[in-house]
Amino acid sequence: MYQEAEVATEKYNGAKEKSTKTRGRLDTLQDEAARRTERLNSERDALGSLAAAQYRDGGVDPALGLMLSSDPDQYLDGAAFAERAGSRQASNVSRVRRQLREIEQLRGAAHVELTSLKERQAELKRHKTTVTGKLGEARDLLSRLSDADRARIGADDADTARASRSAAGPRDLGGGGTGASTTAPNSRAATAISYAYGKLGSPYVWGATGPDAFDCSGLMQAAYRAAGIELPRTTYAQINAGQRVSRSELRPGDLVFFYSGISHVGLYVGNGQMVHAPNPSAPVRVAPIDEMPFAGATRVA
């Protein structure tokens, strides 16, 4: 159930990332439309002053009357009004007409982004429902275990915690070394590993990217952000964020991925071990990479 929830979590993370980017594009388009509308209003005010002067001199030019209409479509479709205006008026009218078209294009693009945003938000809601449902089922299963089974699971978790504390002991994170070594090959990998070790014991919270709680891909993103490398948000994007390496080529700092759907990730630290955020039943810890079906690895530093 936890593994199924994590699949949905990564889909949620991906939808949330896309939603955030879409919201940013929408805000940019709306801001630009507002700026251009403000400039348009200034231009129309100038044309209004010109029209007033013409009125005082005996009438309003047909081009200006059309341009100052409350319905922009009327003068956008107007025929040959610029030719009936003087050269200065024609220039002003042409500029306003161009600005109106640009604003309409911006508004059209904003409408597309708004539609996309609504779709992303609906997708987020669906994935959130799946995640919370799977986690609820897992909690229900745990609550129905016998005391003996819960005691056994607790003993297993205690053994893992002791192993994590032992693995988090003295570490050589300096340069040099590959393969089974626990030595980081460069300063960026060393920084990422140091960050991950510093988060041992932090709770798993789906959708979290730190600094006090993480899901699996959120921990990787935070660890490498500390090293100055920006990773994508999801496991299935992170696996393509660097150079793919085989299991036999693993070195500390590599990202290791699990399950056929690439739904889990950990940070390899050498000697067949990784630091990862397992699931809501266990905090960030050190674990063997053999505890889950290995799917691939990527080197980003």
mmCIF file of C-alpha atoms in Angstrom:
data_model
loop_
_atom_site.group_PDB
_atom_site.id
_atom_site.type_symbol
_atom_site.label_atom_id
_atom_site.label_comp_id
_atom_site.label_asym_id
_atom_site.label_seq_id
_atom_site.Cartn_x
_atom_site.Cartn_y
_atom_site.Cartn_z
ATOM 1 C CA MET A 1 0.000 0.000 0.000
ATOM 2 C CA TYR A 2 2.861 2.397 0.807
ATOM 3 C CA GLN A 3 4.512 1.633 -2.521
ATOM 4 C CA GLU A 4 1.240 2.240 -4.379
ATOM 5 C CA ALA A 5 0.789 5.478 -2.446
ATOM 6 C CA GLU A 6 4.287 6.539 -3.468
ATOM 7 C CA VAL A 7 3.454 5.992 -7.145
ATOM 8 C CA ALA A 8 0.527 8.373 -6.704
ATOM 9 C CA THR A 9 2.728 10.737 -4.680
ATOM 10 C CA GLU A 10 5.193 11.107 -7.542
ATOM 11 C CA LYS A 11 2.313 11.760 -9.957
ATOM 12 C CA TYR A 12 1.014 14.362 -7.500
ATOM 13 C CA ASN A 13 4.478 15.944 -7.307
ATOM 14 C CA GLY A 14 4.672 16.115 -11.095
ATOM 15 C CA ALA A 15 1.211 17.656 -11.406
ATOM 16 C CA LYS A 16 2.029 20.166 -8.672
ATOM 17 C CA GLU A 17 5.259 21.181 -10.416
ATOM 18 C CA LYS A 18 3.402 21.692 -13.703
ATOM 19 C CA SER A 19 0.651 23.583 -11.910
ATOM 20 C CA THR A 20 3.194 25.927 -10.328
ATOM 21 C CA LYS A 21 4.839 26.614 -13.694
ATOM 22 C CA THR A 22 1.468 27.167 -15.348
ATOM 23 C CA ARG A 23 0.453 29.590 -12.598
ATOM 24 C CA GLY A 24 3.712 31.474 -13.150
ATOM 25 C CA ARG A 25 3.111 31.763 -16.899
ATOM 26 C CA LEU A 26 -0.468 32.876 -16.291
ATOM 27 C CA ASP A 27 0.629 35.552 -13.825
ATOM 28 C CA THR A 28 3.267 36.793 -16.286
ATOM 29 C CA LEU A 29 0.730 37.028 -19.106
ATOM 30 C CA GLN A 30 -1.802 38.814 -16.924
ATOM 31 C CA ASP A 31 0.829 41.289 -15.685
ATOM 32 C CA GLU A 32 1.954 42.033 -19.242
ATOM 33 C CA ALA A 33 -1.661 42.482 -20.379
ATOM 34 C CA ALA A 34 -2.232 44.920 -17.506
ATOM 35 C CA ARG A 35 0.892 46.929 -18.413
ATOM 36 C CA ARG A 36 -0.084 47.112 -22.046
ATOM 37 C CA THR A 37 -3.647 48.073 -21.164
ATOM 38 C CA GLU A 38 -2.287 50.930 -19.082
ATOM 39 C CA ARG A 39 -0.202 52.139 -22.040
ATOM 40 C CA LEU A 40 -3.236 51.729 -24.294
ATOM 41 C CA ASN A 41 -5.339 53.891 -21.992
ATOM 42 C CA SER A 42 -2.663 56.597 -22.112
ATOM 43 C CA GLU A 43 -2.711 56.503 -25.907
ATOM 44 C CA ARG A 44 -6.520 56.676 -25.963
ATOM 45 C CA ASP A 45 -6.417 59.609 -23.539
ATOM 46 C CA ALA A 46 -4.093 61.378 -25.962
ATOM 47 C CA LEU A 47 -6.459 60.678 -28.840
ATOM 48 C CA GLY A 48 -9.324 61.931 -26.700
ATOM 49 C CA SER A 49 -7.509 65.234 -26.195
ATOM 50 C CA LEU A 50 -6.989 65.487 -29.927
ATOM 51 C CA ALA A 51 -10.660 64.730 -30.564
ATOM 52 C CA ALA A 52 -11.688 67.435 -28.101
ATOM 53 C CA ALA A 53 -9.512 69.944 -29.904
ATOM 54 C CA GLN A 54 -11.051 68.955 -33.223
ATOM 55 C CA TYR A 55 -14.523 69.293 -31.761
ATOM 56 C CA ARG A 56 -13.747 72.826 -30.620
ATOM 57 C CA ASP A 57 -12.504 73.560 -34.146
ATOM 58 C CA GLY A 58 -15.718 72.328 -35.721
ATOM 59 C CA GLY A 59 -16.023 68.548 -35.587
ATOM 60 C CA VAL A 60 -14.427 65.206 -34.732
ATOM 61 C CA ASP A 61 -12.482 63.318 -37.340
ATOM 62 C CA PRO A 62 -14.310 60.072 -38.263
ATOM 63 C CA ALA A 63 -11.178 58.052 -37.428
ATOM 64 C CA LEU A 64 -11.043 59.424 -33.901
ATOM 65 C CA GLY A 65 -14.751 58.907 -33.382
ATOM 66 C CA LEU A 66 -14.321 55.299 -34.362
ATOM 67 C CA MET A 67 -11.189 54.874 -32.232
ATOM 68 C CA LEU A 68 -12.826 56.249 -29.111
ATOM 69 C CA SER A 69 -15.812 53.929 -29.389
ATOM 70 C CA SER A 70 -16.674 51.945 -26.264
ATOM 71 C CA ASP A 71 -16.579 48.782 -28.415
ATOM 72 C CA PRO A 72 -12.985 48.159 -29.665
ATOM 73 C CA ASP A 73 -14.212 45.662 -32.265
ATOM 74 C CA GLN A 74 -16.021 48.461 -34.031
ATOM 75 C CA TYR A 75 -12.872 50.314 -34.922
ATOM 76 C CA LEU A 76 -10.706 47.218 -35.340
ATOM 77 C CA ASP A 77 -13.049 46.329 -38.197
ATOM 78 C CA GLY A 78 -13.374 49.884 -39.418
ATOM 79 C CA ALA A 79 -12.342 50.431 -43.049
ATOM 80 C CA ALA A 80 -9.634 52.856 -44.128
ATOM 81 C CA PHE A 81 -10.038 55.136 -41.131
ATOM 82 C CA ALA A 82 -6.304 55.826 -40.984
ATOM 83 C CA GLU A 83 -6.314 57.209 -44.522
ATOM 84 C CA ARG A 84 -8.991 59.728 -43.495
ATOM 85 C CA ALA A 85 -6.871 60.990 -40.613
ATOM 86 C CA GLY A 86 -3.903 63.272 -40.770
ATOM 87 C CA SER A 87 -0.408 61.797 -40.646
ATOM 88 C CA ARG A 88 -0.035 62.325 -36.883
ATOM 89 C CA GLN A 89 -3.495 60.979 -36.166
ATOM 90 C CA ALA A 90 -2.888 57.978 -38.426
ATOM 91 C CA SER A 91 0.295 57.146 -36.529
ATOM 92 C CA ASN A 92 -1.452 57.357 -33.167
ATOM 93 C CA VAL A 93 -4.440 55.354 -34.364
ATOM 94 C CA SER A 94 -2.184 52.678 -35.873
ATOM 95 C CA ARG A 95 -0.251 52.351 -32.613
ATOM 96 C CA VAL A 96 -3.428 51.951 -30.548
ATOM 97 C CA ARG A 97 -4.801 49.425 -32.991
ATOM 98 C CA ARG A 98 -1.571 47.363 -32.725
ATOM 99 C CA GLN A 99 -1.675 47.572 -28.944
ATOM 100 C CA LEU A 100 -5.243 46.317 -28.886
ATOM 101 C CA ARG A 101 -4.333 43.319 -31.018
ATOM 102 C CA GLU A 102 -1.373 42.498 -28.792
ATOM 103 C CA ILE A 103 -3.552 42.726 -25.693
ATOM 104 C CA GLU A 104 -6.121 40.404 -27.236
ATOM 105 C CA GLN A 105 -3.344 37.927 -28.053
ATOM 106 C CA LEU A 106 -2.113 38.088 -24.466
ATOM 107 C CA ARG A 107 -5.618 37.557 -23.151
ATOM 108 C CA GLY A 108 -6.066 34.587 -25.473
ATOM 109 C CA ALA A 109 -2.796 33.036 -24.247
ATOM 110 C CA ALA A 110 -3.827 33.671 -20.645
ATOM 111 C CA HIS A 111 -7.136 31.904 -21.275
ATOM 112 C CA VAL A 112 -5.233 28.842 -22.565
ATOM 113 C CA GLU A 113 -3.003 28.843 -19.462
ATOM 114 C CA LEU A 114 -6.003 29.264 -17.173
ATOM 115 C CA THR A 115 -7.683 26.244 -18.771
ATOM 116 C CA SER A 116 -4.469 24.263 -18.336
ATOM 117 C CA LEU A 117 -4.212 25.354 -14.718
ATOM 118 C CA LYS A 118 -7.727 24.150 -13.975
ATOM 119 C CA GLU A 119 -6.870 20.783 -15.534
ATOM 120 C CA ARG A 120 -3.709 20.525 -13.403
ATOM 121 C CA GLN A 121 -5.663 21.373 -10.281
ATOM 122 C CA ALA A 122 -8.183 18.633 -11.057
ATOM 123 C CA GLU A 123 -5.289 16.229 -11.611
ATOM 124 C CA LEU A 124 -3.788 17.227 -8.272
ATOM 125 C CA LYS A 125 -7.080 16.520 -6.562
ATOM 126 C CA ARG A 126 -7.312 13.062 -8.142
ATOM 127 C CA HIS A 127 -3.773 12.091 -7.124
ATOM 128 C CA LYS A 128 -4.259 13.477 -3.622
ATOM 129 C CA THR A 129 -7.382 11.341 -3.235
ATOM 130 C CA THR A 130 -5.428 8.270 -4.356
ATOM 131 C CA VAL A 131 -2.527 8.971 -1.996
ATOM 132 C CA THR A 132 -4.683 9.582 1.055
ATOM 133 C CA GLY A 133 -6.780 6.521 0.229
ATOM 134 C CA LYS A 134 -3.760 4.212 -0.029
ATOM 135 C CA LEU A 135 -2.214 5.608 3.148
ATOM 136 C CA GLY A 136 -5.513 5.160 4.941
ATOM 137 C CA GLU A 137 -5.677 1.529 3.824
ATOM 138 C CA ALA A 138 -2.123 0.962 5.032
ATOM 139 C CA ARG A 139 -2.917 2.448 8.442
ATOM 140 C CA ASP A 140 -6.020 0.285 8.657
ATOM 141 C CA LEU A 141 -3.998 -2.840 7.873
ATOM 142 C CA LEU A 142 -1.441 -1.959 10.536
ATOM 143 C CA SER A 143 -4.174 -1.367 13.105
ATOM 144 C CA ARG A 144 -5.511 -4.872 12.490
ATOM 145 C CA LEU A 145 -2.174 -6.629 13.060
ATOM 146 C CA SER A 146 -1.748 -8.772 16.111
ATOM 147 C CA ASP A 147 0.367 -7.547 19.002
ATOM 148 C CA ALA A 148 3.013 -10.132 18.085
ATOM 149 C CA ASP A 149 3.213 -8.894 14.483
ATOM 150 C CA ARG A 150 3.442 -5.283 15.588
ATOM 151 C CA ALA A 151 6.190 -6.214 18.050
ATOM 152 C CA ARG A 152 8.100 -7.988 15.287
ATOM 153 C CA ILE A 153 7.775 -4.999 12.948
ATOM 154 C CA GLY A 154 8.889 -2.715 15.769
ATOM 155 C CA ALA A 155 11.938 -4.907 16.343
ATOM 156 C CA ASP A 156 12.778 -4.798 12.631
ATOM 157 C CA ASP A 157 12.497 -0.997 12.631
ATOM 158 C CA ALA A 158 14.709 -0.800 15.715
ATOM 159 C CA ASP A 159 17.349 -2.942 13.984
ATOM 160 C CA THR A 160 17.203 -0.667 10.943
ATOM 161 C CA ALA A 161 17.492 2.428 13.118
ATOM 162 C CA ARG A 162 20.584 0.998 14.842
ATOM 163 C CA ALA A 163 22.083 0.218 11.431
ATOM 164 C CA SER A 164 21.346 3.776 10.311
ATOM 165 C CA ARG A 165 23.022 5.264 13.364
ATOM 166 C CA SER A 166 26.030 3.025 12.800
ATOM 167 C CA ALA A 167 26.216 3.959 9.121
ATOM 168 C CA ALA A 168 25.926 7.607 10.058
ATOM 169 C CA GLY A 169 29.058 7.358 12.142
ATOM 170 C CA PRO A 170 32.478 8.576 10.978
ATOM 171 C CA ARG A 171 32.443 9.062 7.208
ATOM 172 C CA ASP A 172 35.087 10.049 4.711
ATOM 173 C CA LEU A 173 33.322 12.425 2.347
ATOM 174 C CA GLY A 174 36.475 13.730 0.732
ATOM 175 C CA GLY A 175 37.529 13.365 -2.894
ATOM 176 C CA GLY A 176 38.754 10.235 -4.673
ATOM 177 C CA GLY A 177 37.584 6.640 -4.747
ATOM 178 C CA THR A 178 34.852 4.759 -6.599
ATOM 179 C CA GLY A 179 32.920 1.521 -6.450
ATOM 180 C CA ALA A 180 32.302 0.131 -2.974
ATOM 181 C CA SER A 181 34.096 3.038 -1.296
ATOM 182 C CA THR A 182 32.158 5.377 0.952
ATOM 183 C CA THR A 183 34.334 8.260 -0.276
ATOM 184 C CA ALA A 184 32.497 10.890 -2.285
ATOM 185 C CA PRO A 185 34.124 11.479 -5.694
ATOM 186 C CA ASN A 186 33.763 15.274 -5.606
ATOM 187 C CA SER A 187 32.665 18.145 -3.379
ATOM 188 C CA ARG A 188 29.122 18.364 -4.758
ATOM 189 C CA ALA A 189 28.418 14.688 -4.128
ATOM 190 C CA ALA A 190 30.003 15.054 -0.688
ATOM 191 C CA THR A 191 27.735 17.989 0.138
ATOM 192 C CA ALA A 192 24.623 16.113 -0.983
ATOM 193 C CA ILE A 193 25.578 13.060 1.087
ATOM 194 C CA SER A 194 26.365 15.196 4.123
ATOM 195 C CA TYR A 195 22.971 16.897 3.825
ATOM 196 C CA ALA A 196 21.160 13.556 3.549
ATOM 197 C CA TYR A 197 22.974 12.162 6.598
ATOM 198 C CA GLY A 198 22.069 15.307 8.482
ATOM 199 C CA LYS A 199 18.379 14.559 7.845
ATOM 200 C CA LEU A 200 18.430 11.022 9.283
ATOM 201 C CA GLY A 201 15.395 10.599 11.504
ATOM 202 C CA SER A 202 13.345 13.240 9.674
ATOM 203 C CA PRO A 203 9.760 12.118 9.035
ATOM 204 C CA TYR A 204 8.423 11.026 5.679
ATOM 205 C CA VAL A 205 5.588 13.293 4.540
ATOM 206 C CA TRP A 206 4.237 12.862 1.041
ATOM 207 C CA GLY A 207 4.793 15.925 -1.128
ATOM 208 C CA ALA A 208 7.381 17.386 1.292
ATOM 209 C CA THR A 209 10.753 18.788 0.203
ATOM 210 C CA GLY A 210 12.180 19.773 3.602
ATOM 211 C CA PRO A 211 13.738 21.151 5.559
ATOM 212 C CA ASP A 212 12.095 19.128 8.346
ATOM 213 C CA ALA A 213 10.181 16.438 6.409
ATOM 214 C CA PHE A 214 10.571 14.771 3.010
ATOM 215 C CA ASP A 215 9.225 12.300 0.540
ATOM 216 C CA CYS A 216 11.789 10.254 -1.391
ATOM 217 C CA SER A 217 12.317 12.576 -4.370
ATOM 218 C CA GLY A 218 11.967 15.650 -2.155
ATOM 219 C CA LEU A 219 14.968 14.486 -0.101
ATOM 220 C CA MET A 220 17.077 14.043 -3.244
ATOM 221 C CA GLN A 221 16.075 17.468 -4.528
ATOM 222 C CA ALA A 222 16.930 19.116 -1.208
ATOM 223 C CA ALA A 223 20.253 17.268 -0.870
ATOM 224 C CA TYR A 224 21.507 18.327 -4.265
ATOM 225 C CA ARG A 225 20.102 21.821 -3.955
ATOM 226 C CA ALA A 226 22.426 22.164 -0.958
ATOM 227 C CA ALA A 227 25.235 21.203 -3.362
ATOM 228 C CA GLY A 228 24.173 23.823 -5.916
ATOM 229 C CA ILE A 229 22.445 21.416 -8.311
ATOM 230 C CA GLU A 230 18.735 21.805 -9.063
ATOM 231 C CA LEU A 231 17.064 18.456 -9.692
ATOM 232 C CA PRO A 232 13.575 17.940 -11.125
ATOM 233 C CA ARG A 233 10.837 17.259 -8.602
ATOM 234 C CA THR A 234 9.822 13.698 -9.462
ATOM 235 C CA THR A 235 11.571 10.333 -9.523
ATOM 236 C CA TYR A 236 10.713 9.712 -13.169
ATOM 237 C CA ALA A 237 12.254 13.062 -14.107
ATOM 238 C CA GLN A 238 15.252 12.726 -11.765
ATOM 239 C CA ILE A 239 16.357 9.472 -13.398
ATOM 240 C CA ASN A 240 16.927 11.428 -16.620
ATOM 241 C CA ALA A 241 18.614 14.396 -14.931
ATOM 242 C CA GLY A 242 22.164 13.137 -15.323
ATOM 243 C CA GLN A 243 24.327 10.365 -16.735
ATOM 244 C CA ARG A 244 22.771 6.912 -16.431
ATOM 245 C CA VAL A 245 25.126 4.418 -14.786
ATOM 246 C CA SER A 246 24.921 0.675 -14.221
ATOM 247 C CA ARG A 247 24.681 -0.917 -10.808
ATOM 248 C CA SER A 248 28.301 -2.102 -11.059
ATOM 249 C CA GLU A 249 29.443 1.481 -11.697
ATOM 250 C CA LEU A 250 27.747 3.026 -8.638
ATOM 251 C CA ARG A 251 29.688 5.520 -6.606
ATOM 252 C CA PRO A 252 28.671 7.685 -3.619
ATOM 253 C CA GLY A 253 26.367 10.512 -4.621
ATOM 254 C CA ASP A 254 24.559 8.606 -7.379
ATOM 255 C CA LEU A 255 20.772 8.505 -7.356
ATOM 256 C CA VAL A 256 19.409 4.954 -7.201
ATOM 257 C CA PHE A 257 15.880 4.156 -8.374
ATOM 258 C CA PHE A 258 13.492 1.314 -7.614
ATOM 259 C CA TYR A 259 10.410 -0.475 -8.954
ATOM 260 C CA SER A 260 9.423 -0.754 -12.597
ATOM 261 C CA GLY A 261 7.532 2.518 -12.457
ATOM 262 C CA ILE A 262 10.578 4.422 -11.089
ATOM 263 C CA SER A 263 8.490 5.371 -8.060
ATOM 264 C CA HIS A 264 11.236 5.454 -5.387
ATOM 265 C CA VAL A 265 14.700 6.973 -5.152
ATOM 266 C CA GLY A 266 17.583 7.005 -2.696
ATOM 267 C CA LEU A 267 21.064 8.545 -2.470
ATOM 268 C CA TYR A 268 23.833 5.974 -2.793
ATOM 269 C CA VAL A 269 26.507 6.320 -0.083
ATOM 270 C CA GLY A 270 28.715 3.311 -0.870
ATOM 271 C CA ASN A 271 29.051 -0.282 0.297
ATOM 272 C CA GLY A 272 25.637 -1.179 -1.080
ATOM 273 C CA GLN A 273 23.888 1.387 1.152
ATOM 274 C CA MET A 274 21.718 4.424 0.500
ATOM 275 C CA VAL A 275 20.035 7.202 2.446
ATOM 276 C CA HIS A 276 16.345 7.473 1.598
ATOM 277 C CA ALA A 277 12.931 8.519 2.872
ATOM 278 C CA PRO A 278 11.077 5.168 2.908
ATOM 279 C CA ASN A 279 7.384 5.794 3.657
ATOM 280 C CA PRO A 280 5.146 7.242 6.396
ATOM 281 C CA SER A 281 5.930 4.313 8.695
ATOM 282 C CA ALA A 282 9.666 5.067 8.819
ATOM 283 C CA PRO A 283 11.853 8.186 8.927
ATOM 284 C CA VAL A 284 14.791 9.079 6.698
ATOM 285 C CA ARG A 285 17.351 6.334 7.218
ATOM 286 C CA VAL A 286 20.223 4.303 5.795
ATOM 287 C CA ALA A 287 19.193 1.063 4.091
ATOM 288 C CA PRO A 288 20.629 -1.504 1.692
ATOM 289 C CA ILE A 289 19.783 -0.928 -1.957
ATOM 290 C CA ASP A 290 18.840 -4.614 -2.113
ATOM 291 C CA GLU A 291 15.714 -4.090 -0.015
ATOM 292 C CA MET A 292 13.716 -2.999 -3.095
ATOM 293 C CA PRO A 293 13.764 -4.040 -6.767
ATOM 294 C CA PHE A 294 16.531 -1.999 -8.406
ATOM 295 C CA ALA A 295 15.464 -0.089 -11.551
ATOM 296 C CA GLY A 296 18.434 2.104 -12.451
ATOM 297 C CA ALA A 297 20.859 4.815 -11.360
ATOM 298 C CA THR A 298 21.861 8.319 -12.435
ATOM 299 C CA ARG A 299 24.986 10.370 -11.734
ATOM 300 C CA VAL A 300 24.293 14.093 -11.379
ATOM 301 C CA ALA A 301 27.598 15.181 -9.798
#
